[in-house]
PDB file of C-alpha atoms in Angstrom:
ATOM      1  CA  MET A 174       0.000   0.000   0.000  1.00 53.00           C
ATOM      2  CA  ASN A 175       1.455   3.396  -0.964  1.00 84.00           C
ATOM      3  CA  GLU A 176       1.507   6.396   1.369  1.00 87.00           C
ATOM      4  CA  ILE A 177      -1.530   8.132  -0.139  1.00 89.00           C
ATOM      5  CA  GLU A 178      -3.713   5.039   0.066  1.00 92.00           C
ATOM      6  CA  TYR A 179      -2.546   4.381   3.616  1.00 91.00           C
ATOM      7  CA  ILE A 180      -3.584   7.896   4.702  1.00 92.00           C
ATOM      8  CA  ILE A 181      -6.947   7.635   2.953  1.00 95.00           C
ATOM      9  CA  LYS A 182      -7.809   4.173   4.238  1.00 93.00           C
ATOM     10  CA  ASN A 183      -7.109   5.273   7.810  1.00 94.00           C
ATOM     11  CA  LEU A 184      -9.271   8.389   7.809  1.00 96.00           C
ATOM     12  CA  ASN A 185     -11.661   8.349  10.748  1.00 96.00           C
ATOM     13  CA  GLY A 186     -14.760  10.521  10.605  1.00 95.00           C
ATOM     14  CA  TYR A 187     -15.750  13.653   8.714  1.00 95.00           C
ATOM     15  CA  LYS A 188     -13.474  16.010  10.664  1.00 96.00           C
ATOM     16  CA  ASP A 189     -10.489  13.838   9.841  1.00 96.00           C
ATOM     17  CA  VAL A 190     -11.434  13.883   6.146  1.00 97.00           C
ATOM     18  CA  ALA A 191     -11.926  17.663   6.117  1.00 96.00           C
ATOM     19  CA  SER A 192      -8.638  18.358   7.892  1.00 96.00           C
ATOM     20  CA  ASN A 193      -6.668  16.146   5.491  1.00 96.00           C
ATOM     21  CA  VAL A 194      -8.322  16.880   2.142  1.00 97.00           C
ATOM     22  CA  ASN A 195      -5.793  19.548   1.076  1.00 96.00           C
ATOM     23  CA  ARG A 196      -2.821  17.386   1.991  1.00 95.00           C
ATOM     24  CA  ILE A 197      -4.261  14.388   0.142  1.00 96.00           C
ATOM     25  CA  ASN A 198      -5.164  16.470  -2.892  1.00 96.00           C
ATOM     26  CA  LYS A 199      -1.624  17.856  -3.004  1.00 95.00           C
ATOM     27  CA  LYS A 200      -0.124  14.356  -2.889  1.00 94.00           C
ATOM     28  CA  LEU A 201      -2.444  13.169  -5.661  1.00 95.00           C
ATOM     29  CA  LEU A 202      -1.314  16.106  -7.803  1.00 95.00           C
ATOM     30  CA  GLU A 203       2.374  15.567  -7.004  1.00 93.00           C
ATOM     31  CA  ASN A 204       2.105  11.932  -8.047  1.00 93.00           C
ATOM     32  CA  ASN A 205       0.090  12.756 -11.184  1.00 94.00           C
ATOM     33  CA  ILE A 206      -2.660  10.346 -10.159  1.00 94.00           C
ATOM     34  CA  ASN A 207      -5.831  10.180 -12.210  1.00 96.00           C
ATOM     35  CA  VAL A 208      -8.397  11.015  -9.533  1.00 96.00           C
ATOM     36  CA  ILE A 209     -11.383   9.445 -11.294  1.00 97.00           C
ATOM     37  CA  ASN A 210      -9.687   6.089 -11.802  1.00 96.00           C
ATOM     38  CA  PHE A 211      -8.182   6.257  -8.327  1.00 96.00           C
ATOM     39  CA  PHE A 212     -11.531   6.682  -6.594  1.00 97.00           C
ATOM     40  CA  ASP A 213     -13.259   4.256  -8.917  1.00 97.00           C
ATOM     41  CA  ARG A 214     -10.996   1.655  -7.350  1.00 96.00           C
ATOM     42  CA  LEU A 215     -11.016   2.852  -3.731  1.00 97.00           C
ATOM     43  CA  LEU A 216     -14.778   3.374  -3.485  1.00 97.00           C
ATOM     44  CA  ALA A 217     -15.168  -0.381  -3.779  1.00 96.00           C
ATOM     45  CA  LEU A 218     -13.916  -0.549  -0.159  1.00 95.00           C
ATOM     46  CA  GLU A 219     -17.285   1.042   0.762  1.00 95.00           C
ATOM     47  CA  LYS A 220     -15.744   3.228   3.470  1.00 96.00           C
ATOM     48  CA  GLU A 221     -17.778   6.390   4.080  1.00 96.00           C
ATOM     49  CA  GLU A 222     -14.694   8.545   4.641  1.00 97.00           C
ATOM     50  CA  ILE A 223     -13.417   7.633   1.163  1.00 97.00           C
ATOM     51  CA  PHE A 224     -16.766   8.549  -0.349  1.00 98.00           C
ATOM     52  CA  ILE A 225     -16.835  11.961   1.372  1.00 97.00           C
ATOM     53  CA  LEU A 226     -13.221  12.620   0.416  1.00 98.00           C
ATOM     54  CA  MET A 227     -14.100  11.899  -3.216  1.00 98.00           C
ATOM     55  CA  THR A 228     -16.914  14.477  -3.169  1.00 98.00           C
ATOM     56  CA  LEU A 229     -14.656  17.124  -1.641  1.00 98.00           C
ATOM     57  CA  ILE A 230     -11.835  16.589  -4.115  1.00 98.00           C
ATOM     58  CA  ILE A 231     -14.163  16.618  -7.117  1.00 98.00           C
ATOM     59  CA  LYS A 232     -15.611  19.913  -5.878  1.00 97.00           C
ATOM     60  CA  LYS A 233     -12.166  21.360  -5.115  1.00 97.00           C
ATOM     61  CA  ARG A 234     -10.854  20.501  -8.587  1.00 97.00           C
ATOM     62  CA  MET A 235     -14.172  21.251 -10.331  1.00 97.00           C
ATOM     63  CA  LEU A 236     -14.075  17.946 -12.182  1.00 98.00           C
ATOM     64  CA  TYR A 237     -17.272  18.526 -14.119  1.00 98.00           C
ATOM     65  CA  ASP A 238     -16.413  17.410 -17.621  1.00 98.00           C
ATOM     66  CA  LEU A 239     -19.182  15.411 -19.266  1.00 98.00           C
ATOM     67  CA  THR A 240     -16.820  12.491 -19.854  1.00 97.00           C
ATOM     68  CA  TYR A 241     -16.733  11.887 -16.078  1.00 98.00           C
ATOM     69  CA  PHE A 242     -20.474  11.497 -15.761  1.00 98.00           C
ATOM     70  CA  LYS A 243     -20.502   7.781 -16.544  1.00 98.00           C
ATOM     71  CA  TYR A 244     -18.417   7.286 -13.398  1.00 98.00           C
ATOM     72  CA  TYR A 245     -20.515   9.654 -11.300  1.00 98.00           C
ATOM     73  CA  GLU A 246     -23.717   7.887 -12.278  1.00 98.00           C
ATOM     74  CA  LYS A 247     -22.183   4.483 -11.620  1.00 98.00           C
ATOM     75  CA  TRP A 248     -21.077   5.647  -8.165  1.00 98.00           C
ATOM     76  CA  LEU A 249     -24.573   6.984  -7.474  1.00 98.00           C
ATOM     77  CA  TYR A 250     -26.109   3.562  -8.078  1.00 98.00           C
ATOM     78  CA  LYS A 251     -23.377   1.558  -6.331  1.00 98.00           C
ATOM     79  CA  TYR A 252     -22.360   3.584  -3.283  1.00 98.00           C
ATOM     80  CA  VAL A 253     -25.052   6.111  -2.327  1.00 98.00           C
ATOM     81  CA  ASP A 254     -26.936   4.263   0.391  1.00 97.00           C
ATOM     82  CA  THR A 255     -27.856   6.896   3.001  1.00 97.00           C
ATOM     83  CA  TRP A 256     -29.590  10.268   2.790  1.00 97.00           C
ATOM     84  CA  GLY A 257     -26.423  11.977   4.040  1.00 96.00           C
ATOM     85  CA  LYS A 258     -24.283  10.514   1.266  1.00 97.00           C
ATOM     86  CA  CYS A 259     -27.022  11.295  -1.221  1.00 98.00           C
ATOM     87  CA  ASP A 260     -27.251  14.965  -0.342  1.00 98.00           C
ATOM     88  CA  ALA A 261     -23.488  15.544  -0.152  1.00 97.00           C
ATOM     89  CA  TYR A 262     -23.074  13.818  -3.502  1.00 98.00           C
ATOM     90  CA  CYS A 263     -25.832  15.909  -5.053  1.00 98.00           C
ATOM     91  CA  TYR A 264     -24.459  19.223  -3.779  1.00 98.00           C
ATOM     92  CA  ARG A 265     -20.795  18.619  -4.622  1.00 98.00           C
ATOM     93  CA  VAL A 266     -20.895  16.331  -7.655  1.00 98.00           C
ATOM     94  CA  LEU A 267     -24.262  15.913  -9.384  1.00 98.00           C
ATOM     95  CA  ASN A 268     -25.750  19.407  -9.224  1.00 98.00           C
ATOM     96  CA  PRO A 269     -22.839  21.127 -11.006  1.00 98.00           C
ATOM     97  CA  MET A 270     -23.100  18.493 -13.741  1.00 98.00           C
ATOM     98  CA  ILE A 271     -26.844  18.801 -14.303  1.00 98.00           C
ATOM     99  CA  GLU A 272     -26.631  22.589 -14.243  1.00 97.00           C
ATOM    100  CA  LYS A 273     -23.910  22.496 -16.901  1.00 98.00           C
ATOM    101  CA  TYR A 274     -25.301  19.823 -19.234  1.00 98.00           C
ATOM    102  CA  ALA A 275     -29.009  20.070 -20.055  1.00 97.00           C
ATOM    103  CA  GLU A 276     -28.996  16.673 -21.725  1.00 98.00           C
ATOM    104  CA  LEU A 277     -28.515  14.979 -18.342  1.00 98.00           C
ATOM    105  CA  TYR A 278     -32.161  15.681 -17.519  1.00 98.00           C
ATOM    106  CA  GLN A 279     -32.997  12.386 -19.234  1.00 98.00           C
ATOM    107  CA  ASN A 280     -30.737  10.613 -16.754  1.00 98.00           C
ATOM    108  CA  ILE A 281     -32.559  12.299 -13.878  1.00 98.00           C
ATOM    109  CA  ILE A 282     -35.862  10.947 -15.192  1.00 98.00           C
ATOM    110  CA  GLU A 283     -34.343   7.463 -15.171  1.00 98.00           C
ATOM    111  CA  TRP A 284     -33.232   7.918 -11.557  1.00 98.00           C
ATOM    112  CA  THR A 285     -36.880   8.348 -10.543  1.00 98.00           C
ATOM    113  CA  LYS A 286     -37.495   4.784 -11.718  1.00 97.00           C
ATOM    114  CA  ALA A 287     -34.662   3.224  -9.714  1.00 98.00           C
ATOM    115  CA  GLU A 288     -35.307   0.550  -7.126  1.00 97.00           C
ATOM    116  CA  LYS A 289     -32.772   2.200  -4.820  1.00 98.00           C
ATOM    117  CA  ILE A 290     -34.333   4.830  -2.570  1.00 98.00           C
ATOM    118  CA  TYR A 291     -31.339   7.175  -2.570  1.00 98.00           C
ATOM    119  CA  VAL A 292     -31.049   7.179  -6.341  1.00 98.00           C
ATOM    120  CA  LYS A 293     -34.666   8.330  -6.392  1.00 98.00           C
ATOM    121  CA  ARG A 294     -33.907  10.943  -3.736  1.00 98.00           C
ATOM    122  CA  ALA A 295     -31.004  12.170  -5.864  1.00 98.00           C
ATOM    123  CA  SER A 296     -33.436  12.895  -8.710  1.00 98.00           C
ATOM    124  CA  LEU A 297     -34.909  15.571  -6.413  1.00 98.00           C
ATOM    125  CA  VAL A 298     -31.981  16.898  -4.396  1.00 98.00           C
ATOM    126  CA  CYS A 299     -29.727  17.221  -7.455  1.00 98.00           C
ATOM    127  CA  PHE A 300     -31.601  20.391  -8.429  1.00 98.00           C
ATOM    128  CA  ILE A 301     -30.560  22.215  -5.243  1.00 98.00           C
ATOM    129  CA  ILE A 302     -27.473  24.416  -5.486  1.00 98.00           C
ATOM    130  CA  SER A 303     -25.400  24.552  -2.304  1.00 96.00           C
ATOM    131  CA  LYS A 304     -23.205  27.632  -1.954  1.00 92.00           C
ATOM    132  CA  ALA A 305     -23.431  30.263   0.783  1.00 91.00           C
ATOM    133  CA  GLU A 306     -27.127  29.346   0.870  1.00 95.00           C
ATOM    134  CA  PHE A 307     -29.329  26.733  -0.765  1.00 97.00           C
ATOM    135  CA  TYR A 308     -31.275  27.786  -3.844  1.00 97.00           C
ATOM    136  CA  VAL A 309     -32.702  26.446  -7.110  1.00 98.00           C
ATOM    137  CA  ASP A 310     -31.958  27.748 -10.607  1.00 97.00           C
ATOM    138  CA  TYR A 311     -33.353  25.171 -13.022  1.00 98.00           C
ATOM    139  CA  ASP A 312     -36.364  25.053 -15.341  1.00 98.00           C
ATOM    140  CA  ILE A 313     -39.315  24.880 -12.935  1.00 98.00           C
ATOM    141  CA  GLN A 314     -41.492  22.839 -15.294  1.00 98.00           C
ATOM    142  CA  LYS A 315     -38.807  20.183 -15.518  1.00 98.00           C
ATOM    143  CA  ILE A 316     -38.498  20.184 -11.739  1.00 98.00           C
ATOM    144  CA  LEU A 317     -42.257  19.829 -11.280  1.00 98.00           C
ATOM    145  CA  ASN A 318     -42.277  16.985 -13.775  1.00 98.00           C
ATOM    146  CA  ILE A 319     -39.896  15.073 -11.502  1.00 98.00           C
ATOM    147  CA  CYS A 320     -42.022  16.011  -8.493  1.00 98.00           C
ATOM    148  CA  ASN A 321     -45.098  14.611 -10.245  1.00 98.00           C
ATOM    149  CA  ILE A 322     -43.375  11.304 -10.857  1.00 98.00           C
ATOM    150  CA  LEU A 323     -42.457  10.907  -7.170  1.00 98.00           C
ATOM    151  CA  LYS A 324     -45.262  12.728  -5.357  1.00 98.00           C
ATOM    152  CA  GLU A 325     -47.003   9.525  -4.238  1.00 97.00           C
ATOM    153  CA  GLU A 326     -43.851   7.803  -2.970  1.00 97.00           C
ATOM    154  CA  LYS A 327     -44.216   6.458   0.570  1.00 97.00           C
ATOM    155  CA  HIS A 328     -40.604   6.381   1.739  1.00 97.00           C
ATOM    156  CA  ILE A 329     -39.950   9.149   4.257  1.00 98.00           C
ATOM    157  CA  HIS A 330     -36.629  10.155   2.665  1.00 98.00           C
ATOM    158  CA  ILE A 331     -38.309  10.624  -0.703  1.00 98.00           C
ATOM    159  CA  GLN A 332     -41.110  12.634   0.884  1.00 98.00           C
ATOM    160  CA  LYS A 333     -38.604  14.814   2.744  1.00 98.00           C
ATOM    161  CA  GLY A 334     -36.444  15.198  -0.360  1.00 98.00           C
ATOM    162  CA  LEU A 335     -39.466  16.348  -2.334  1.00 98.00           C
ATOM    163  CA  GLY A 336     -40.398  18.872   0.339  1.00 98.00           C
ATOM    164  CA  TRP A 337     -36.768  20.029   0.602  1.00 97.00           C
ATOM    165  CA  LEU A 338     -36.665  20.702  -3.151  1.00 98.00           C
ATOM    166  CA  LEU A 339     -39.994  22.545  -3.200  1.00 98.00           C
ATOM    167  CA  LYS A 340     -38.951  24.646  -0.207  1.00 98.00           C
ATOM    168  CA  TYR A 341     -35.957  26.090  -2.050  1.00 98.00           C
ATOM    169  CA  ALA A 342     -37.675  26.171  -5.434  1.00 98.00           C
ATOM    170  CA  TYR A 343     -40.242  28.458  -3.797  1.00 98.00           C
ATOM    171  CA  LEU A 344     -37.574  31.142  -3.309  1.00 97.00           C
ATOM    172  CA  THR A 345     -37.024  31.311  -7.076  1.00 98.00           C
ATOM    173  CA  TYR A 346     -40.489  30.366  -8.318  1.00 98.00           C
ATOM    174  CA  PRO A 347     -42.995  31.347  -5.597  1.00 98.00           C
ATOM    175  CA  ASN A 348     -46.097  31.453  -7.800  1.00 98.00           C
ATOM    176  CA  GLU A 349     -45.424  28.139  -9.517  1.00 98.00           C
ATOM    177  CA  VAL A 350     -44.618  26.311  -6.283  1.00 98.00           C
ATOM    178  CA  GLU A 351     -47.623  27.717  -4.438  1.00 97.00           C
ATOM    179  CA  LYS A 352     -49.899  26.642  -7.300  1.00 97.00           C
ATOM    180  CA  TYR A 353     -48.309  23.188  -7.362  1.00 98.00           C
ATOM    181  CA  LEU A 354     -48.896  22.750  -3.639  1.00 98.00           C
ATOM    182  CA  ARG A 355     -52.507  23.897  -3.905  1.00 97.00           C
ATOM    183  CA  ASP A 356     -53.150  21.575  -6.852  1.00 97.00           C
ATOM    184  CA  ASN A 357     -51.596  18.600  -5.054  1.00 97.00           C
ATOM    185  CA  VAL A 358     -52.645  19.182  -1.466  1.00 96.00           C
ATOM    186  CA  ASP A 359     -54.637  15.933  -1.395  1.00 95.00           C
ATOM    187  CA  ILE A 360     -51.823  13.891  -2.963  1.00 97.00           C
ATOM    188  CA  LEU A 361     -48.605  15.064  -1.312  1.00 97.00           C
ATOM    189  CA  SER A 362     -47.767  13.660   2.108  1.00 96.00           C
ATOM    190  CA  ARG A 363     -48.116  16.058   5.031  1.00 95.00           C
ATOM    191  CA  THR A 364     -44.370  15.657   5.587  1.00 96.00           C
ATOM    192  CA  THR A 365     -43.650  16.902   2.063  1.00 97.00           C
ATOM    193  CA  PHE A 366     -46.215  19.673   2.392  1.00 96.00           C
ATOM    194  CA  ARG A 367     -44.860  20.885   5.737  1.00 95.00           C
ATOM    195  CA  TYR A 368     -41.258  21.000   4.462  1.00 97.00           C
ATOM    196  CA  ALA A 369     -42.327  22.812   1.299  1.00 97.00           C
ATOM    197  CA  LEU A 370     -43.944  25.640   3.266  1.00 97.00           C
ATOM    198  CA  GLU A 371     -40.940  26.536   5.405  1.00 97.00           C
ATOM    199  CA  LYS A 372     -39.678  29.447   3.273  1.00 96.00           C
ATOM    200  CA  MET A 373     -43.083  31.015   2.712  1.00 96.00           C
ATOM    201  CA  PRO A 374     -44.165  34.204   4.545  1.00 96.00           C
ATOM    202  CA  LYS A 375     -45.753  33.317   7.883  1.00 95.00           C
ATOM    203  CA  ASP A 376     -49.292  34.345   6.950  1.00 96.00           C
ATOM    204  CA  LEU A 377     -49.253  32.368   3.712  1.00 96.00           C
ATOM    205  CA  ARG A 378     -47.668  29.387   5.441  1.00 95.00           C
ATOM    206  CA  ASN A 379     -50.354  29.345   8.108  1.00 95.00           C
ATOM    207  CA  MET A 380     -53.099  29.596   5.519  1.00 96.00           C
ATOM    208  CA  MET A 381     -51.587  26.811   3.386  1.00 95.00           C
ATOM    209  CA  MET A 382     -51.288  24.531   6.415  1.00 91.00           C
ATOM    210  CA  HIS A 383     -55.063  24.648   6.780  1.00 90.00           C
ATOM    211  CA  LEU A 384     -55.854  23.614   3.214  1.00 85.00           C
TER     212      LEU A 384
END
């Protein structure tokens, strides 16, 4: 085992990953290591610290070329198995890709059909941009199309993901999101509905809660 792999395999917890990411990135650069191939191999160890490190290095290097997407989608299906991994992966890896390449919307539609819960959740959370604050800047009709596909899902992490997306979409598209919630009040779970209202003005939120 070389020095870089030894350091990575012995990371313990998120704080350890965060405090070592610059040092590891520097060593990968010094050794001219292909990061995509490197993590494609190490992710098979299914160690959460390696997964988080991968997301941080991809974000740091802005590795958002379309040619990488086949790996990113493969990793989504193989290694994203908790809501925490899902959301971190969406914010740091998937969202910049879907914002940059409109053609990936077809892939998002396919994610809604997946048997794996966190692939489905990714089809919602991938629209949320995470910078200083969370926000949404994507075609609202395409977003609502995905919401329609998943609005009757029973899994709590899909329901919360749907509400999470609508909450931040409201900041950009208040009229469209309010109408969507009114039109679907009898279909959406109360969990989804409650999450979706959180960014609304208090008076409107209170009124919507009584629909």
